[in-house]
Short mmCIF file of C-alpha atoms in Angstrom, two decimals:
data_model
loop_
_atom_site.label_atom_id
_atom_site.label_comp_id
_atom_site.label_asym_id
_atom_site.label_seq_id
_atom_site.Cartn_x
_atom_site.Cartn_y
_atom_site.Cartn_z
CA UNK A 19 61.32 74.78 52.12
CA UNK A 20 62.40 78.39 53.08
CA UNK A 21 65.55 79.24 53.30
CA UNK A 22 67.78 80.27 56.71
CA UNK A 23 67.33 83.90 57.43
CA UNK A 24 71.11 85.39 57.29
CA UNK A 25 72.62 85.85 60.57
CA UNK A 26 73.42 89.38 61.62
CA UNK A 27 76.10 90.97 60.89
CA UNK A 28 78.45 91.11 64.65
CA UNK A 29 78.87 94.95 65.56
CA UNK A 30 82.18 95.92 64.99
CA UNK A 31 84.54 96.50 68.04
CA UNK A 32 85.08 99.94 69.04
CA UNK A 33 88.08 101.76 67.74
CA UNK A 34 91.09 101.52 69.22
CA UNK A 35 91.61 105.79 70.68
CA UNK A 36 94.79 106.96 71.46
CA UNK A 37 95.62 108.49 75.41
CA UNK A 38 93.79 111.92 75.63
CA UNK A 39 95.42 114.09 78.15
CA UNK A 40 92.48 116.04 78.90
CA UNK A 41 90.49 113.12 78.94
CA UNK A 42 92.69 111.00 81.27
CA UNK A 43 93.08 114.24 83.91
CA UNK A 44 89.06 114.44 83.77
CA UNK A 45 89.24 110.89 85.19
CA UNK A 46 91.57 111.34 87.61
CA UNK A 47 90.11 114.39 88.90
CA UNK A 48 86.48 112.32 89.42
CA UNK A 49 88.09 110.04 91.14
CA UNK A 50 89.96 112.06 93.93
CA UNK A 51 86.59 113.84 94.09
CA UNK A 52 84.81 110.68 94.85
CA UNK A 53 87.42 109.53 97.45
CA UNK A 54 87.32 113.14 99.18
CA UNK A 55 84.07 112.04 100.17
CA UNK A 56 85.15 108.55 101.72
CA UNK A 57 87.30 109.44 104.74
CA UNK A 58 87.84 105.50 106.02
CA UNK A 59 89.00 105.25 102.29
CA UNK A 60 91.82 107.94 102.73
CA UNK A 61 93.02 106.96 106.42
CA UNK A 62 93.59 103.43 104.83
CA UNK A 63 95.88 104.72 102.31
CA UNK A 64 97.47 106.79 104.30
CA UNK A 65 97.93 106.13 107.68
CA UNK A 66 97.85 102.35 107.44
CA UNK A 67 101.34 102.08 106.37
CA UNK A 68 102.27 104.62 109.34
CA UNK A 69 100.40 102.78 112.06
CA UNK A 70 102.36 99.62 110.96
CA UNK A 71 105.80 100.76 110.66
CA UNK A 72 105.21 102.22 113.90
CA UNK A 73 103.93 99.20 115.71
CA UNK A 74 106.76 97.39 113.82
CA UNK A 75 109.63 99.79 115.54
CA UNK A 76 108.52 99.31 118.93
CA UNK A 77 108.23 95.35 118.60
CA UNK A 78 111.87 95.69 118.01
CA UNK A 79 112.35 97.74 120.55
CA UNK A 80 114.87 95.68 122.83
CA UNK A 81 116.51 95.20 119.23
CA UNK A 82 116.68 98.15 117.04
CA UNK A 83 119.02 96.70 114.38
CA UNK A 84 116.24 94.13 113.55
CA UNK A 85 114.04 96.74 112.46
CA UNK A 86 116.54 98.61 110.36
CA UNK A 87 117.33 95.01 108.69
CA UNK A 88 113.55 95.06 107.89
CA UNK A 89 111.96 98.12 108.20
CA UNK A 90 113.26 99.31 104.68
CA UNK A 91 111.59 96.60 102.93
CA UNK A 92 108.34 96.64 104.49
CA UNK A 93 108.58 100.52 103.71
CA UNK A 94 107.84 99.80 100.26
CA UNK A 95 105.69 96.12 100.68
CA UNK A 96 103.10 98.37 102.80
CA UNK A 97 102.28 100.93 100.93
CA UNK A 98 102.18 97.83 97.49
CA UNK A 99 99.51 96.21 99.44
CA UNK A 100 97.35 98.73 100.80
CA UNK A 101 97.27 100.11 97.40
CA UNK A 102 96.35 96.96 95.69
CA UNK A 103 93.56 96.43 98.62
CA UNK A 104 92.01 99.93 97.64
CA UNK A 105 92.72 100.04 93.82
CA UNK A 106 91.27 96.62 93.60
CA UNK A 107 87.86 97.60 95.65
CA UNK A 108 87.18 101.27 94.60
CA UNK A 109 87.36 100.13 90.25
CA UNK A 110 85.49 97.01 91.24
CA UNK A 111 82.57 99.21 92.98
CA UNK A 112 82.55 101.26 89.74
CA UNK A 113 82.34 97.69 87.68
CA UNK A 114 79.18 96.57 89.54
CA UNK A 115 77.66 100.13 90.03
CA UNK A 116 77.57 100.13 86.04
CA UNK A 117 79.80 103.53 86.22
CA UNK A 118 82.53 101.87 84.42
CA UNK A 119 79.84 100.75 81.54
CA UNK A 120 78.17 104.47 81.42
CA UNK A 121 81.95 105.80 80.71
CA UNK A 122 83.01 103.51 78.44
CA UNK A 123 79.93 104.08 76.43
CA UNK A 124 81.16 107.66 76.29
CA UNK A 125 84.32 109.51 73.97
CA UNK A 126 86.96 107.51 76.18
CA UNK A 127 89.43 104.98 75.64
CA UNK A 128 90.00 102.30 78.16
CA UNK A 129 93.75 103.77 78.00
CA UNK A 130 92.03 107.37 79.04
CA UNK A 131 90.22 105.09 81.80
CA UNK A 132 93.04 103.17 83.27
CA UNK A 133 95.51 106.24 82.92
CA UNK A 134 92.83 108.76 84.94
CA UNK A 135 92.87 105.40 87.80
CA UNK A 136 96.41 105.32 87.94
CA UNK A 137 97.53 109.08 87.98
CA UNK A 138 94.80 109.67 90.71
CA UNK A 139 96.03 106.68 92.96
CA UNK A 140 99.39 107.88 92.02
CA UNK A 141 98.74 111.29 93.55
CA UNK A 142 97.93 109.44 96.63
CA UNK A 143 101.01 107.28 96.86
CA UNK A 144 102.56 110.14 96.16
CA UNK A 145 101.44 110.80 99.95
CA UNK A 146 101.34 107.76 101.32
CA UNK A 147 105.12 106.90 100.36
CA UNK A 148 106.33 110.51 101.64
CA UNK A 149 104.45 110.15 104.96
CA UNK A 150 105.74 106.71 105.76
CA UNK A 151 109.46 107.63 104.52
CA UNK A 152 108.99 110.62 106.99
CA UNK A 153 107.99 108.67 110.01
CA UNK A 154 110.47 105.93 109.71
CA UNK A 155 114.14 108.32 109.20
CA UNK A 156 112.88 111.04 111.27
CA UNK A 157 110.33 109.70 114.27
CA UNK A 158 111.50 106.01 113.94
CA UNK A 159 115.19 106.38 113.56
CA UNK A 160 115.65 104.25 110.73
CA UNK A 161 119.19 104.19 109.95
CA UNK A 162 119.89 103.76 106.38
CA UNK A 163 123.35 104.77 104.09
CA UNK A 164 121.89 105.79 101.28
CA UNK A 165 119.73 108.83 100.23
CA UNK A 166 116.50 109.24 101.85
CA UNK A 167 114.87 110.02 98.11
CA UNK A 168 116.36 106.91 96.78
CA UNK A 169 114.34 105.53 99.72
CA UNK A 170 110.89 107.22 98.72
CA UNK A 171 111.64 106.71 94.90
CA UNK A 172 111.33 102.93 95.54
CA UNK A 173 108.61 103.63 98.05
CA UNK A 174 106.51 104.94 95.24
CA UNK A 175 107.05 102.71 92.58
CA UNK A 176 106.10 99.94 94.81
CA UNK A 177 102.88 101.85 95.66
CA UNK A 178 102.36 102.86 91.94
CA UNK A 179 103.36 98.74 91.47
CA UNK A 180 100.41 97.57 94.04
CA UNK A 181 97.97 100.22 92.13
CA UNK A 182 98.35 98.52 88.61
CA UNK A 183 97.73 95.67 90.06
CA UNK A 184 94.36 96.20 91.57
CA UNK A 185 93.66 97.70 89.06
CA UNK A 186 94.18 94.67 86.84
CA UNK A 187 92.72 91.70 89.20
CA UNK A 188 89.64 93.76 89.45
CA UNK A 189 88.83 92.81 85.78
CA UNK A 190 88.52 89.04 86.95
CA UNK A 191 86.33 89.96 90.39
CA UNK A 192 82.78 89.62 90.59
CA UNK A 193 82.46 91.52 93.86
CA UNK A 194 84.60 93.08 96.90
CA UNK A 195 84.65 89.59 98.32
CA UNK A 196 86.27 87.99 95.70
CA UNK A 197 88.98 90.94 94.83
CA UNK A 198 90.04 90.23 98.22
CA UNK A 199 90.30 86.83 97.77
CA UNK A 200 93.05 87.90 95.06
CA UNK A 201 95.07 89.12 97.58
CA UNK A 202 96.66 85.46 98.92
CA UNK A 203 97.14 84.92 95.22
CA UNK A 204 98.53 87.75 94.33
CA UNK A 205 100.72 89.33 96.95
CA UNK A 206 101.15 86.63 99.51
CA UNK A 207 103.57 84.44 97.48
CA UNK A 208 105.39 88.02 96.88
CA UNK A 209 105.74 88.51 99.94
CA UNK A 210 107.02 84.80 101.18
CA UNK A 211 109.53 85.04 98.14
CA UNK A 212 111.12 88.76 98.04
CA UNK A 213 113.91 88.06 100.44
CA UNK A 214 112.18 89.55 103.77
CA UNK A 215 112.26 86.70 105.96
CA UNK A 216 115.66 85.04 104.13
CA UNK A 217 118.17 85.84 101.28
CA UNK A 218 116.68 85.16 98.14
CA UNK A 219 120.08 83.06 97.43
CA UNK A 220 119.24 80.70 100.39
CA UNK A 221 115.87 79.65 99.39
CA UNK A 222 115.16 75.86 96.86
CA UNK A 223 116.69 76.96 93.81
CA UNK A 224 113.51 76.29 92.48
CA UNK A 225 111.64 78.87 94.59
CA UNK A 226 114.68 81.16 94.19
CA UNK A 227 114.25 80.95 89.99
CA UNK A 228 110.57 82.16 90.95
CA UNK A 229 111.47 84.69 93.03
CA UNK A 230 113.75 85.86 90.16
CA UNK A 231 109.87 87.09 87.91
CA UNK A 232 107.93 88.65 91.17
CA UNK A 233 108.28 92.02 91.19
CA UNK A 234 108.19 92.69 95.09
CA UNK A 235 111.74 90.68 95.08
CA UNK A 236 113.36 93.63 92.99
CA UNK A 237 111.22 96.35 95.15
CA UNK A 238 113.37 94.76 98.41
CA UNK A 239 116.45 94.54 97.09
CA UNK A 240 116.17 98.00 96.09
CA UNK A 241 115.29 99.17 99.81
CA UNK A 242 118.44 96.91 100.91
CA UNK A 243 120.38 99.14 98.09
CA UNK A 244 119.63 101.82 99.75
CA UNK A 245 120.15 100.69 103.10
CA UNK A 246 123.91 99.32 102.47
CA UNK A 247 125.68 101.97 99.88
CA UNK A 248 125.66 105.61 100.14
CA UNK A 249 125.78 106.24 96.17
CA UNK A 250 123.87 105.01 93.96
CA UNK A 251 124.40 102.16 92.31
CA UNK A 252 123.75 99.44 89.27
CA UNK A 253 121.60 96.90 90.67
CA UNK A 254 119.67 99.69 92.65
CA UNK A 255 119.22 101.15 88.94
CA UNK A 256 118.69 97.99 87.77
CA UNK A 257 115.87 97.30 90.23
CA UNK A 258 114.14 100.54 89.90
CA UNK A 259 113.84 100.26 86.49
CA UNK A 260 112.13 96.41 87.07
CA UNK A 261 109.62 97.73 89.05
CA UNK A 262 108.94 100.45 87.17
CA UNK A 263 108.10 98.77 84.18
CA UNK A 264 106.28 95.83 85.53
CA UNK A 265 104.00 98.24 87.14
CA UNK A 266 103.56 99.77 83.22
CA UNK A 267 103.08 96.29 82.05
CA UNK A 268 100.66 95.25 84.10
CA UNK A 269 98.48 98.96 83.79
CA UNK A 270 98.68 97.90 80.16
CA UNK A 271 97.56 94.56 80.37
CA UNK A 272 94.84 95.87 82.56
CA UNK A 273 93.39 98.32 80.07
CA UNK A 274 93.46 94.98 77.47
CA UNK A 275 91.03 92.85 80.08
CA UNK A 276 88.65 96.04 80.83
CA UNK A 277 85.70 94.97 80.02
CA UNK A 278 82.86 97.20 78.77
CA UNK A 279 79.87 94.88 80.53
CA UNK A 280 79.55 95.12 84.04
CA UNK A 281 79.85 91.26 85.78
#
């Protein structure tokens, strides 16, 4: 009677590399270059969030207060989702293309990978949030107390906020359709929960205490910071820094579920 043949050893997993700055800036810069060449890409990002804040004005039209009530929170829930929408698409075509595979299986780190994503989408909210600040205090008239560059500060973090997330649902997406799909999971309960429609303080305390871990809800009440007090102040701090660091927690947990195979 012979004897099993020993299994094989399992390969071990590749080594953990620390953030490269040269390699993450490589990244970024192949990514703007690939959405140079997508223009319906670009007008998405960018004027998206315009067209809709300006639709938005003139359905208030008869009512102008209304839209300075709301028009600084959807400032910064805009520019989240149309950023998640394109994050979420553009690394998902790279997952099935087998791009993402043919990288990793080169000198860089899922860190490099995720950070090059992130600062290049960045640079583009970077735009996005500056254009749609523009438009709504100087073409729209929104009227608000505090600072206009409080107002873009939380503009971009909720843009940076919506690009870590597509960037980590796209590790659970099998195609376009279905990263999508995440989008009623992801951002729709956000959105029926961060205060827009009623004070957070109104809702079921049980859908208030829920409200309390999304961070969209901390994005709006730092537009309403800005839209009540001149100066700055604690819970506008206090909100900033939420969203800032959920958007770094979830870029990390993204570069944790990259996977090297392609679905």
């Amino acid at each position: 009677m012979t004897s099993p043949a020993p299994a094989e050893p399992r390969p071990a997993p590749p080594p953990v590399r620390p953030l490269n700055l040269s390699r993450t800036t490589a990244t970024a810069g192949r990514v703007l270059r690939q959405l140079a060449h997508d223009p319906r890409t670009i007008a998405l990002m960018l004027l998206v969030p315009c067209v809709m804040l300006f639709l938005l004005r003139y359905v208030f039209d008869g009512s102008p207060r209304t839209f300075d009530t709301i028009g600084a929170s959807l400032l910064g829930i805009f520019p989240l989702i149309t950023m998640f929408l394109v994050t979420s698409i553009a690394t998902l075509r790279e997952r099935t293309s087998g791009t993402l595979e043919r990288l990793l299986a080169m000198p860089l780190g899922k860190g490099d990978l995720i950070a090059g994503y992130a600062l290049a989408f960045g640079a583009l909210a970077v735009v996005q949030s500056a254009l749609a600040t523009g438009l709504a205090l100087w073409f729209l008239d929104l009227d608000v107390t505090g600072s206009p560059w409080l107002l873009l500060l939380v503009a971009l973090l909720d843009a940076l906020l919506g690009t870590a997330l597509g960037l980590f649902v796209s590790a659970f997406a099998a195609s376009e359709f279905q990263a999508v799909q995440f989008m009623p999971a992801v951002i729709f309960p956000q959105l029926l929960l961060c205060g827009l429609f009623t004070p957070r303080d109104r809702m079921h305390p049980a859908l208030e205490a829920v409200s309390d871990v999304l961070p969209m809800s901390y994005a709006v009440d730092g537009m309403n910071e800005v839209l009540r007090h001149p100066d700055l102040t604690g819970v506008f701090v206090r909100d900033v820094l939420i969203v800032a660091g959920c958007a770094l927690l979830v870029l990390a947990l993204g570069a944790v579920t990259l996977r090297r195979r392609t679905a």
